[in-house]
């Protein structure tokens, strides 16, 4: 059984890069990664963070709704 992480998927590369910039400014730990093959996303990129950042990531998505169309999911690695 793998370790659960948070992924934020995006429809466009621009949204992914904008989200990464906001997270870095707010010192939210994480990084952009290629989306795992068993998931699908429009641009093929996802922001990966540990579970402790769920509230902060949700806040970013809420505050930037419309400009950044991200989808937060819990993902278990190794499945």
mmCIF file of C-alpha atoms in Angstrom:
data_model
loop_
_atom_site.group_PDB
_atom_site.id
_atom_site.type_symbol
_atom_site.label_atom_id
_atom_site.label_comp_id
_atom_site.label_asym_id
_atom_site.label_seq_id
_atom_site.Cartn_x
_atom_site.Cartn_y
_atom_site.Cartn_z
ATOM 1 C CA UNK A 1 0.000 0.000 0.000
ATOM 2 C CA UNK A 2 1.394 3.400 -0.977
ATOM 3 C CA UNK A 3 1.447 6.708 0.805
ATOM 4 C CA UNK A 4 -1.446 9.108 0.184
ATOM 5 C CA UNK A 5 -0.573 12.521 -1.272
ATOM 6 C CA UNK A 6 -2.555 15.432 -2.653
ATOM 7 C CA UNK A 7 -2.601 16.188 -6.351
ATOM 8 C CA UNK A 8 -4.072 19.231 -8.025
ATOM 9 C CA UNK A 9 -4.756 18.621 -11.708
ATOM 10 C CA UNK A 10 -5.293 21.341 -14.303
ATOM 11 C CA UNK A 11 -6.897 21.832 -17.687
ATOM 12 C CA UNK A 12 -4.077 24.010 -19.040
ATOM 13 C CA UNK A 13 -0.344 24.421 -18.534
ATOM 14 C CA UNK A 14 -0.899 28.115 -17.793
ATOM 15 C CA UNK A 15 -3.154 27.227 -14.847
ATOM 16 C CA UNK A 16 -0.570 24.759 -13.530
ATOM 17 C CA UNK A 17 2.224 27.338 -13.677
ATOM 18 C CA UNK A 18 0.039 30.050 -12.115
ATOM 19 C CA UNK A 19 -0.928 27.694 -9.281
ATOM 20 C CA UNK A 20 2.725 26.782 -8.690
ATOM 21 C CA UNK A 21 3.656 30.470 -8.468
ATOM 22 C CA UNK A 22 0.910 31.173 -5.922
ATOM 23 C CA UNK A 23 1.969 28.170 -3.822
ATOM 24 C CA UNK A 24 5.616 29.215 -3.875
ATOM 25 C CA UNK A 25 4.726 32.772 -2.801
ATOM 26 C CA UNK A 26 2.693 31.359 0.103
ATOM 27 C CA UNK A 27 5.413 28.837 0.965
ATOM 28 C CA UNK A 28 3.107 25.875 0.386
ATOM 29 C CA UNK A 29 5.364 22.866 0.001
ATOM 30 C CA UNK A 30 4.984 20.899 -3.216
ATOM 31 C CA UNK A 31 6.047 20.723 -6.837
ATOM 32 C CA UNK A 32 4.775 20.260 -10.362
ATOM 33 C CA UNK A 33 5.001 16.699 -11.639
ATOM 34 C CA UNK A 34 3.838 14.782 -14.711
ATOM 35 C CA UNK A 35 0.399 13.443 -13.880
ATOM 36 C CA UNK A 36 0.357 9.720 -13.011
ATOM 37 C CA UNK A 37 -0.644 7.562 -15.974
ATOM 38 C CA UNK A 38 -3.730 6.129 -14.306
ATOM 39 C CA UNK A 39 -5.219 9.636 -13.967
ATOM 40 C CA UNK A 40 -6.188 12.033 -16.697
ATOM 41 C CA UNK A 41 -5.846 15.799 -16.920
ATOM 42 C CA UNK A 42 -6.044 18.260 -19.742
ATOM 43 C CA UNK A 43 -2.461 19.453 -19.594
ATOM 44 C CA UNK A 44 -0.668 16.411 -18.170
ATOM 45 C CA UNK A 45 0.737 18.301 -15.164
ATOM 46 C CA UNK A 46 -0.202 18.157 -11.481
ATOM 47 C CA UNK A 47 0.878 19.891 -8.280
ATOM 48 C CA UNK A 48 1.937 17.331 -5.671
ATOM 49 C CA UNK A 49 1.867 18.090 -1.934
ATOM 50 C CA UNK A 50 1.700 16.203 1.319
ATOM 51 C CA UNK A 51 -1.659 15.733 3.075
ATOM 52 C CA UNK A 52 -0.900 18.451 5.656
ATOM 53 C CA UNK A 53 -1.340 21.097 2.922
ATOM 54 C CA UNK A 54 -4.959 20.210 2.049
ATOM 55 C CA UNK A 55 -6.512 23.260 3.714
ATOM 56 C CA UNK A 56 -3.978 25.666 2.167
ATOM 57 C CA UNK A 57 -4.422 24.168 -1.316
ATOM 58 C CA UNK A 58 -8.204 24.346 -1.031
ATOM 59 C CA UNK A 59 -7.905 28.013 -0.033
ATOM 60 C CA UNK A 60 -5.758 28.805 -3.092
ATOM 61 C CA UNK A 61 -8.234 27.087 -5.418
ATOM 62 C CA UNK A 62 -11.156 28.936 -3.831
ATOM 63 C CA UNK A 63 -9.455 32.338 -3.931
ATOM 64 C CA UNK A 64 -8.374 31.935 -7.564
ATOM 65 C CA UNK A 65 -11.553 30.277 -8.831
ATOM 66 C CA UNK A 66 -12.129 31.252 -12.443
ATOM 67 C CA UNK A 67 -8.473 32.085 -13.108
ATOM 68 C CA UNK A 68 -7.177 28.658 -12.035
ATOM 69 C CA UNK A 69 -9.415 25.663 -12.679
ATOM 70 C CA UNK A 70 -7.685 23.050 -10.552
ATOM 71 C CA UNK A 71 -9.081 19.814 -9.178
ATOM 72 C CA UNK A 72 -7.800 18.605 -5.789
ATOM 73 C CA UNK A 73 -7.658 14.854 -5.331
ATOM 74 C CA UNK A 74 -6.206 12.466 -2.781
ATOM 75 C CA UNK A 75 -3.947 9.998 -4.529
ATOM 76 C CA UNK A 76 -2.366 6.886 -3.139
ATOM 77 C CA UNK A 77 1.020 6.217 -4.687
ATOM 78 C CA UNK A 78 1.807 2.664 -5.636
ATOM 79 C CA UNK A 79 -1.708 1.761 -6.748
#
